[in-house]
Protein backbone atom coordinates (compact mmCIF):
# COMPACT_ATOMS: atom_id res chain seq x y z
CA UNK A 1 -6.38 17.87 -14.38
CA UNK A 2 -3.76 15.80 -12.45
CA UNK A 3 -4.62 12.27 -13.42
CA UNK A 4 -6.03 11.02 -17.21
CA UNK A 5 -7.24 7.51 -16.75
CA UNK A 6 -9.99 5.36 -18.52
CA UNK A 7 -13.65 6.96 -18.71
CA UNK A 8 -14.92 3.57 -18.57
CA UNK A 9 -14.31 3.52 -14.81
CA UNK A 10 -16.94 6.24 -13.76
CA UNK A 11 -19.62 5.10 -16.14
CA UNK A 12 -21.62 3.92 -12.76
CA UNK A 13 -19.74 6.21 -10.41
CA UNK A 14 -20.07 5.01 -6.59
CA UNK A 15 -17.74 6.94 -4.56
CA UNK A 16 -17.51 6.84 -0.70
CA UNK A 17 -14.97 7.95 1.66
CA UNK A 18 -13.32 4.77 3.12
CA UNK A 19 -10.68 4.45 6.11
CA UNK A 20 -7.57 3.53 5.71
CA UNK A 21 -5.56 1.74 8.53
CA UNK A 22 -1.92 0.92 7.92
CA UNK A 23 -0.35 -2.15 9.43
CA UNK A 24 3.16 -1.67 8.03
CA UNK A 25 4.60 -1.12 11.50
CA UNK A 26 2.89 -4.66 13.16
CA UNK A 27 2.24 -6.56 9.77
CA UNK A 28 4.90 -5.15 7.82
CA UNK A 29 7.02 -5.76 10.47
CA UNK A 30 5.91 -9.69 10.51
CA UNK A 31 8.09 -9.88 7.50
CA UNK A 32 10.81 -12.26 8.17
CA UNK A 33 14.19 -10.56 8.96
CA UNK A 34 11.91 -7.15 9.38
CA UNK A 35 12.27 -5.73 12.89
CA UNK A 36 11.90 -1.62 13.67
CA UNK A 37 13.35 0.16 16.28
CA UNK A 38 11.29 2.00 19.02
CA UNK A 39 12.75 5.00 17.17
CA UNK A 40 11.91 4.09 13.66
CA UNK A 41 8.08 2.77 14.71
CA UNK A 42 7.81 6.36 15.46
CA UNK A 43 9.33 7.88 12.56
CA UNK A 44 7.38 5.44 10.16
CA UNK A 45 4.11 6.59 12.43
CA UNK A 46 4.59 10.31 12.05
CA UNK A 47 5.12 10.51 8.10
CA UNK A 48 1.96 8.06 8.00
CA UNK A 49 0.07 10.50 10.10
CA UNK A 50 1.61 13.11 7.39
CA UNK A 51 0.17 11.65 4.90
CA UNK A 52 -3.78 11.13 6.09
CA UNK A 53 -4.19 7.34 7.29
CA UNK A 54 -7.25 7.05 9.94
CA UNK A 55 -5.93 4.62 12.02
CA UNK A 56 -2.03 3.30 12.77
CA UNK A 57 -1.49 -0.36 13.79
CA UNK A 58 1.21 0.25 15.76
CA UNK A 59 2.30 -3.86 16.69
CA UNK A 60 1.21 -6.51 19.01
CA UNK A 61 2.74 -5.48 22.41
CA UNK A 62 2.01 -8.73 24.38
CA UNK A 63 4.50 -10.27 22.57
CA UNK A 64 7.32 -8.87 24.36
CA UNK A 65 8.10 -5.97 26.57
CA UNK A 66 10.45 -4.56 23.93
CA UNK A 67 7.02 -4.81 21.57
CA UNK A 68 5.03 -3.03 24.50
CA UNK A 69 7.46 -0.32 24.77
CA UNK A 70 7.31 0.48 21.17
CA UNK A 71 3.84 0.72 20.94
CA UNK A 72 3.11 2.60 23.31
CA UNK A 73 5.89 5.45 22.42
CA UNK A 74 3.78 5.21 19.01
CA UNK A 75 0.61 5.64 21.17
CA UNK A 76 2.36 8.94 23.30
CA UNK A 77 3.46 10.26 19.60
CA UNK A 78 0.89 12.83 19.28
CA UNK A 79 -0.58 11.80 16.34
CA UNK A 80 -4.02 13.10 14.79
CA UNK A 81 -4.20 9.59 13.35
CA UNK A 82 -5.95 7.00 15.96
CA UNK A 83 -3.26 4.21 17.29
CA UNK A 84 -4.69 0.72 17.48
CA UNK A 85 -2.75 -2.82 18.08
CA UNK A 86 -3.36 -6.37 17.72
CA UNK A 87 -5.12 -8.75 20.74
CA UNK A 88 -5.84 -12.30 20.84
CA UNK A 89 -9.06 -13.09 22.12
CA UNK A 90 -7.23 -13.26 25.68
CA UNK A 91 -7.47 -10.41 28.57
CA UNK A 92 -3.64 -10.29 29.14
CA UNK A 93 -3.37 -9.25 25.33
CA UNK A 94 -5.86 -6.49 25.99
CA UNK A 95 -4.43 -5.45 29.43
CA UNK A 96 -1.02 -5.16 27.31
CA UNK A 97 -2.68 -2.82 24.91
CA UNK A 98 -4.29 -1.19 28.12
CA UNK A 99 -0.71 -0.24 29.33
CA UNK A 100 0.55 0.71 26.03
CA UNK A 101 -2.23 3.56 25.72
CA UNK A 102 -3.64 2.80 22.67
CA UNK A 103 -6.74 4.03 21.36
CA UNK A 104 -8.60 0.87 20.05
CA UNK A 105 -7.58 -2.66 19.52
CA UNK A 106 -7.86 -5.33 16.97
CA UNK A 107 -9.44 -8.63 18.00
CA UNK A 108 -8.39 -11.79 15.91
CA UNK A 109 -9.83 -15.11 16.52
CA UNK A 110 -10.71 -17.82 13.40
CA UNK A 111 -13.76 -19.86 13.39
CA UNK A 112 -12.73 -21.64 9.90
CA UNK A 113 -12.88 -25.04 10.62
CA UNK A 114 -9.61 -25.85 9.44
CA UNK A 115 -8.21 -23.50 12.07
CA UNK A 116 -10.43 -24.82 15.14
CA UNK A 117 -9.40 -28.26 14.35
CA UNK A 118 -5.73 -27.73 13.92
CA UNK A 119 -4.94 -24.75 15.32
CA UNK A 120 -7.34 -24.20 17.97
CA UNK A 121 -7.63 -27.63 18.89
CA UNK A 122 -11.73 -26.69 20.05
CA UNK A 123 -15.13 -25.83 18.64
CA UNK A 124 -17.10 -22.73 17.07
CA UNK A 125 -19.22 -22.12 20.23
CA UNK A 126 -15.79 -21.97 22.75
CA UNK A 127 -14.61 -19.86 20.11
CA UNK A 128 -16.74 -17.30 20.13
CA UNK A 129 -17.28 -17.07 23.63
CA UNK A 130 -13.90 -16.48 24.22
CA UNK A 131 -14.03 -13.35 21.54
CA UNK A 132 -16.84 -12.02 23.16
CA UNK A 133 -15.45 -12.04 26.30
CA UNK A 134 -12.17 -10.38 24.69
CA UNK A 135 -14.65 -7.71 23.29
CA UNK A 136 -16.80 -6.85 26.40
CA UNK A 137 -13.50 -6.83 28.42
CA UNK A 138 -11.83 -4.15 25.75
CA UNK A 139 -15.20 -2.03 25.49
CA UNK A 140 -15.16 -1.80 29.69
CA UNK A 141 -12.28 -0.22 29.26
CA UNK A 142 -13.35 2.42 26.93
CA UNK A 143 -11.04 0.74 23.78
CA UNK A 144 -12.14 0.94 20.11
CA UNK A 145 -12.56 -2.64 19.82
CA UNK A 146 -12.93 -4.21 15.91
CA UNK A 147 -13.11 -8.19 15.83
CA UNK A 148 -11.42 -9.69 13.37
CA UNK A 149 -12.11 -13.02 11.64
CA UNK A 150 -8.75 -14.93 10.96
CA UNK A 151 -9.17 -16.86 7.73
CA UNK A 152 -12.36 -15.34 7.08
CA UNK A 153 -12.78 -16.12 3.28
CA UNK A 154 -12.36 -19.95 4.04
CA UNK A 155 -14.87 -20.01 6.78
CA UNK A 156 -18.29 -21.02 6.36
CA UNK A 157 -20.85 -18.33 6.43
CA UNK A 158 -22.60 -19.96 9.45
CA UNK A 159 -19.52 -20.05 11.17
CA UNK A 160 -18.36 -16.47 10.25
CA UNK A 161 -22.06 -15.32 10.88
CA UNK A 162 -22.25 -16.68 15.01
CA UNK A 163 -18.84 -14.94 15.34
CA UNK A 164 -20.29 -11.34 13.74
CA UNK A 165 -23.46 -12.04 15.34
CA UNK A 166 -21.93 -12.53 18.92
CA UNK A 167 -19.52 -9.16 18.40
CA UNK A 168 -22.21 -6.78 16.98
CA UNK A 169 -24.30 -8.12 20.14
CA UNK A 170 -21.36 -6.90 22.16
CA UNK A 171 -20.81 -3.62 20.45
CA UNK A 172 -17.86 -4.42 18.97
CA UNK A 173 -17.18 -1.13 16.90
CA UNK A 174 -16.12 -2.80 13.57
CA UNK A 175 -15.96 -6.33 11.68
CA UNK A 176 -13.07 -7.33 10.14
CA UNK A 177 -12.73 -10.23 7.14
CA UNK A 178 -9.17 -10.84 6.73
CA UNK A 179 -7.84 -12.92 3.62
CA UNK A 180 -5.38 -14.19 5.78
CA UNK A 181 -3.63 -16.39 3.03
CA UNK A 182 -4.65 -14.72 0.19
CA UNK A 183 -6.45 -17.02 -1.61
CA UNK A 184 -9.98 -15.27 -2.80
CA UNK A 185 -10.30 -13.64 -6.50
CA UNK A 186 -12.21 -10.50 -6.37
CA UNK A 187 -15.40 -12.02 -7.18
CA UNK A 188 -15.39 -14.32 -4.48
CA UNK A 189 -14.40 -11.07 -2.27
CA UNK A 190 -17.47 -9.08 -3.45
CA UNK A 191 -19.99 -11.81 -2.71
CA UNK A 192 -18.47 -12.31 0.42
CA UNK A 193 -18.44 -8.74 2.02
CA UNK A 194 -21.96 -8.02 0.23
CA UNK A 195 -23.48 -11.12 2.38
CA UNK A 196 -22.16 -10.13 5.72
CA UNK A 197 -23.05 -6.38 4.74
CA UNK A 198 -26.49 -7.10 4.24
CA UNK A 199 -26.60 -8.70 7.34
CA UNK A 200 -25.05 -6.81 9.83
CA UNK A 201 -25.76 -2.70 10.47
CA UNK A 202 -22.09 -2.20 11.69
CA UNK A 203 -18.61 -1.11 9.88
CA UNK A 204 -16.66 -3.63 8.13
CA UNK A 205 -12.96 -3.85 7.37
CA UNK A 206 -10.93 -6.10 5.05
CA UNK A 207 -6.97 -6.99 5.52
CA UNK A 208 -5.98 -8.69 2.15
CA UNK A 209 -2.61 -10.66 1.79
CA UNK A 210 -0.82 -11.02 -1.60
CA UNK A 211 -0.28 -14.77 -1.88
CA UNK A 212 -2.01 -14.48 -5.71
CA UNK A 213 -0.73 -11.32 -6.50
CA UNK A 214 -4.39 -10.31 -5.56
CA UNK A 215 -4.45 -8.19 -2.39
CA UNK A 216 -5.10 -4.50 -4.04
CA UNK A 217 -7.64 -6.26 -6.26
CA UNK A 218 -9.59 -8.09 -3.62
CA UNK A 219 -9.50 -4.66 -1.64
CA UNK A 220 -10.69 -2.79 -4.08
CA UNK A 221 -13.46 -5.30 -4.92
CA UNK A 222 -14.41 -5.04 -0.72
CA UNK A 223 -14.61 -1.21 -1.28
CA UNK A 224 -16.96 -1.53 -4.69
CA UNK A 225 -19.43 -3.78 -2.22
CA UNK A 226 -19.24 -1.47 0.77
CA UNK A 227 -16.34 -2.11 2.97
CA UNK A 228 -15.67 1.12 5.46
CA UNK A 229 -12.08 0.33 6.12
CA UNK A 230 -9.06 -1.22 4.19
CA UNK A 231 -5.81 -2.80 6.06
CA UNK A 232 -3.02 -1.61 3.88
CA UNK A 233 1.11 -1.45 4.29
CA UNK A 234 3.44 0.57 2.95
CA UNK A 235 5.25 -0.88 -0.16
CA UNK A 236 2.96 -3.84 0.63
CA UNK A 237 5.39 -5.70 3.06
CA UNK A 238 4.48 -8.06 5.24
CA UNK A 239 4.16 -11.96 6.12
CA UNK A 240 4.69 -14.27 3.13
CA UNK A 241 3.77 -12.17 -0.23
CA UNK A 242 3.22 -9.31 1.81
CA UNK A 243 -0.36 -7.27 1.81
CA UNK A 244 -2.52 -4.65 -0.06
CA UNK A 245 0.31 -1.92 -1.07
CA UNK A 246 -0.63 1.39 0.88
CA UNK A 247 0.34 3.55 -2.38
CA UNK A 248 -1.50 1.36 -4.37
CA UNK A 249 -4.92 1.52 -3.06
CA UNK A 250 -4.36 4.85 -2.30
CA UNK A 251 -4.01 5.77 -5.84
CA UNK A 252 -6.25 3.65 -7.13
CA UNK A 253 -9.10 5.26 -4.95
CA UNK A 254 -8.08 8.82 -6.47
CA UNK A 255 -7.72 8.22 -9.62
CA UNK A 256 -9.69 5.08 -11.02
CA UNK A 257 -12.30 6.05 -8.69
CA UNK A 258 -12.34 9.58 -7.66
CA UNK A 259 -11.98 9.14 -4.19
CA UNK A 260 -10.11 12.01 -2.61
CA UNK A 261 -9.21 11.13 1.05
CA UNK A 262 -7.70 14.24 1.53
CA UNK A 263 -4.26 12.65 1.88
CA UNK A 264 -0.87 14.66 1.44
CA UNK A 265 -0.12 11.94 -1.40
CA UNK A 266 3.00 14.13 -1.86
CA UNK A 267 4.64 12.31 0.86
CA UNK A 268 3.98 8.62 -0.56
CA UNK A 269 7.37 8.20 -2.21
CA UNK A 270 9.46 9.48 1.07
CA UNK A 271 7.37 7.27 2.86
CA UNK A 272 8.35 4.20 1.25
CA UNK A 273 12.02 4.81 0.53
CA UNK A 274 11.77 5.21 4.66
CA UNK A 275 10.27 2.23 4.99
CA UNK A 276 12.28 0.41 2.74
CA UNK A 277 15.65 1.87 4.24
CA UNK A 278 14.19 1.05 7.88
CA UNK A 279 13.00 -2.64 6.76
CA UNK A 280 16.04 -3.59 4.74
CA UNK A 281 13.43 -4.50 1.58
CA UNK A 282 14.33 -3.08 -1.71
CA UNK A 283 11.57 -1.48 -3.75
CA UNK A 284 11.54 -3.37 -6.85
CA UNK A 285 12.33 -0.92 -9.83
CA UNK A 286 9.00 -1.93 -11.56
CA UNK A 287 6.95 -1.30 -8.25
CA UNK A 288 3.61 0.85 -8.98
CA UNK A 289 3.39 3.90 -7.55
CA UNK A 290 6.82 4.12 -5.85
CA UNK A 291 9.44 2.03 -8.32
CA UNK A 292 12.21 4.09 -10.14
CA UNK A 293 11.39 3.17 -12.99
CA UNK A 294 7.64 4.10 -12.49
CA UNK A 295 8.16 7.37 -14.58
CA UNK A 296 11.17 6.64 -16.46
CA UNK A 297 10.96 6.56 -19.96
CA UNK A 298 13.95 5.29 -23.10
CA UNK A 299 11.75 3.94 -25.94
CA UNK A 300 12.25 6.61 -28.72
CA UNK A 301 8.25 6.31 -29.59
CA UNK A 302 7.13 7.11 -25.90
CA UNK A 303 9.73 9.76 -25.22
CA UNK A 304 9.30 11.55 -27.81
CA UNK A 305 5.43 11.81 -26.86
CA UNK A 306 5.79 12.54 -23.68
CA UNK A 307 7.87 15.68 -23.94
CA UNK A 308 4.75 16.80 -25.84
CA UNK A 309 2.30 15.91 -23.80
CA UNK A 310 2.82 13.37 -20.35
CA UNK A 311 -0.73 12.24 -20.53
CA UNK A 312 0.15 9.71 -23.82
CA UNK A 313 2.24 7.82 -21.55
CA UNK A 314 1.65 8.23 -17.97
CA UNK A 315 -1.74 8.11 -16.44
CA UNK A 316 -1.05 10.93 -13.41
CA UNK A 317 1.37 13.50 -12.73
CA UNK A 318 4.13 12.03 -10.51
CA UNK A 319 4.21 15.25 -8.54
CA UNK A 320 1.42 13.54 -6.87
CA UNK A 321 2.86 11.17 -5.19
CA UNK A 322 6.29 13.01 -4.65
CA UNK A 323 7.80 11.29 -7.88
CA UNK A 324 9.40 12.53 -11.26
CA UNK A 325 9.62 12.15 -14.31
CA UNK A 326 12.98 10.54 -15.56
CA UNK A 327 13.59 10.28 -19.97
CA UNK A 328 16.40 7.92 -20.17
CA UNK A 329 18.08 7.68 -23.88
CA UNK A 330 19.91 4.83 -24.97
CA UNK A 331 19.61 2.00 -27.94
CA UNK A 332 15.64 2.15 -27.77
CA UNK A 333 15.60 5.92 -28.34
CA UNK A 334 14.46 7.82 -31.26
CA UNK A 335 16.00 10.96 -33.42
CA UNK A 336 12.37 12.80 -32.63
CA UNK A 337 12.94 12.16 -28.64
CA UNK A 338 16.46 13.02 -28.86
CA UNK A 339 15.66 16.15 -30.82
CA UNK A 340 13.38 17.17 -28.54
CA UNK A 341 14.78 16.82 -25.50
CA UNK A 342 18.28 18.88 -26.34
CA UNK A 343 15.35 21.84 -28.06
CA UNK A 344 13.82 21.89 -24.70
CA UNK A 345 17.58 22.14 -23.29
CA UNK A 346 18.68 24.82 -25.55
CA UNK A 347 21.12 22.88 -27.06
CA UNK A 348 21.51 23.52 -30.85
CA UNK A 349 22.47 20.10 -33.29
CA UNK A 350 22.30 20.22 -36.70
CA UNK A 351 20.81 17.05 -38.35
CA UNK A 352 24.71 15.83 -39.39
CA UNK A 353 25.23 15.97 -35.36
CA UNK A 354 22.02 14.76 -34.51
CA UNK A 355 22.27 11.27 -36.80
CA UNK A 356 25.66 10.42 -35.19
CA UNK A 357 24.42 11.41 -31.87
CA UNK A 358 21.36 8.71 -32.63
CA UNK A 359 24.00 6.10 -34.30
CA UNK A 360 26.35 6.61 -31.12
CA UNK A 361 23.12 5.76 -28.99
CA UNK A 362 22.02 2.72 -30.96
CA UNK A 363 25.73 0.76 -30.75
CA UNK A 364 26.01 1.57 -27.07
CA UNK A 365 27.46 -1.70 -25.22
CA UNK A 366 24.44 -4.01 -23.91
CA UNK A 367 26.39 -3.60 -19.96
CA UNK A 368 26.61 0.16 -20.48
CA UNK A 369 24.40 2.51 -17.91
CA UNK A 370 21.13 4.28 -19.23
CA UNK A 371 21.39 8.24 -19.99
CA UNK A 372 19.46 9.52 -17.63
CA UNK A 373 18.18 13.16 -18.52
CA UNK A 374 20.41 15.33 -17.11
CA UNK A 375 23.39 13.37 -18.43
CA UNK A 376 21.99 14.12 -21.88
CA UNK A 377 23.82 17.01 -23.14
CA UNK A 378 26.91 16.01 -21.61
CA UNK A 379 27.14 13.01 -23.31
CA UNK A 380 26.04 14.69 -26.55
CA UNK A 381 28.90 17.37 -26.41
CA UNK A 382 31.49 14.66 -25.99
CA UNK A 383 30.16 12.37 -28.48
CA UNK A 384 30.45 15.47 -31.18
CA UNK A 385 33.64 16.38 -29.87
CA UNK A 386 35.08 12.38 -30.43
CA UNK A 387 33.66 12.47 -33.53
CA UNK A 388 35.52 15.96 -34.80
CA UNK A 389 32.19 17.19 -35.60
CA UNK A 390 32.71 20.09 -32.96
CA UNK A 391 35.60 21.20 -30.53
């Protein structure tokens, strides 16, 4: 067994295989101050294809040529993983993707009202003709087209409805509800993709944004009501509060739910140090999945358990996700941890030793640097030694 978490989550088992498609290299890269390099697109593309994803969003080449460029080399990468990229609802967008040799596109228009009257500046019925236009241009070009609905959890269903209606009618391939500022609880998420599932016979996809903190939630919540796809990025950057954390939902999928995707999870921690190295944004030390501190444990209680047995204090084996397991001693540790760790180590201590060993520990200066596990012995042979109690 390589994960021990609660049994209340598979009382009503319900697992599916979903898709995931990773936007890290167009969303991610909508991070302010984030910009890739041709080169590093590629890099980030190929350990993602490592890993398992489904589908790649490799950027938005209409922006610029520069943009185009780097698609495409993403697109002529030889991945097993399908390439898509983001389109407005406009046929230079989609002629841009055309010359960037992608396999599929993404669609985005908004039908919210708050965006037609402000952003759009023009009604629901222009709106969707223009999208469906967009999509029967894409399709006649043998693209993967899915249609995505900007703002989708603060649109009216009516509104949201003509939009699906008009792409299904089209045969747009997929429908995507995007949380675009993050602001739906999973509840509201839930209710939202269970109406549009029960009325549409076509894949759906949600792209969740963590303004609330909520993103892996409200993904997760899609999946429980039948979503087929989930928009994810690595170390969740992106715009604003970023999105739904790749390694995350990932996780979450194998072991709260028992999805297996048949990902190499090993790969999930080079993948974000890469990521985080190529983007310039530090991985928090308290990040799930991927921080440092993730499997690092000092209290004296917890260390001393998991020497014994991992499981007390750690819900999956790190070696999953291409982690490990750091015991870090210092003036929350315990004689039983201590013990322990310097028996597993070989290192004989009498009790004398072991109690100003522990003491030593516990009046450690507040600015003084954690004893990381390896260090441990070390430090124990020259605290003995300062004390007289060996040479």
């Amino acid at each position: 067994m390589r994960y021990f978490t609660s049994p209340y989550n598979f009382i009503q088992p319900d697992v599916r295989r979903v898709k995931i498609y990773d936007t890290t290299l167009r969303d991610g890269e909508q991070t302010p101050g984030v910009k890739f390099s041709k080169e590093q697109k590629v890099e980030i593309a190929r350990k993602l294809d490592e890993l398992g994803v489904h589908s790649i969003e490799a950027g938005f080449p209409v922006i610029s040529q520069y943009d185009e460029d780097a698609v495409k080399a993403v697109a002529n990468s030889r991945l097993g993983a399908q390439v898509i990229c983001l389109c407005r609802s406009k046929q230079k967008d989609i002629d841009a993707a055309l010359r960037a040799d992608v396999d599929g596109v993404i669609v985005f228009l908004s039908v919210s009202d708050l965006h037609l009257k402000y952003k759009l500046h023009t009604d629901l019925q222009s709106s969707v003709k223009m999208a469906s236009e967009a999509i029967e241009y894409a399709k006649a070009h043998g693209l993967f087209v899915q249609l995505s609905a900007e703002d989708a959890t603060r649109t009216s269903l009516e509104n949201l409805f003509a939009l699906f209606k008009a792409a299904e009618e089209r045969k747009a391939d997929r429908l995507g509800i995007a949380d675009t500022t993050g602001c739906i609880r999973p509840e509201g998420m839930k209710y939202l993709v269970e109406r549009v599932r029960k009325n549409f016979n076509i894949e759906l996809s949600v792209h969740c944004h963590d303004d609330f903190g909520l993103a892996v939630a409200n993904s997760l919540a899609a999946y429980e009501a039948g979503i087929d796809a989930i928009s994810v990025s690595v170390n969740g950057l992106g715009e604003r509060c970023g999105n739904a954390a790749l390694e995350e939902v990932v996780m979450a999928l194998y072991a709260l739910y028992g999805v297996d995707l048949g990902f190499k999870t090993e790969v999930i921690q080079e993948l974000s140090e890469m990521v985080s190295r190529f983007s310039g944004v530090p991985i928090p030390i308290n990040k799930a999945i991927v921080g440092s501190n993730a499997f690092r444990h000092e209290s004296g209680i917890h260390v001393a358990a998991v020497i014994k047995c991992p499981f007390t204090y750690e819900s999956y084996e790190p070696q999953i996700v291409g982690q490990t397991r750091r015991l870090t001693f210092g003036r929350h540790s315990g004689t039983e941890g201590v013990r322990e760790k310097l028996k597993a180590c070989n290192f004989e201590i009498s009790e004398e030793e072991l109690a100003e060993v522990i003491k030593t520990l516990k009046h450690l200066p507040v600015d003084s640097k954690p004893i990381d596990n390896g260090e441990l012995c070390d430090f124990v042979s020259r605290v003995l030694r300062e004390k007289g109690l060996r040479k």
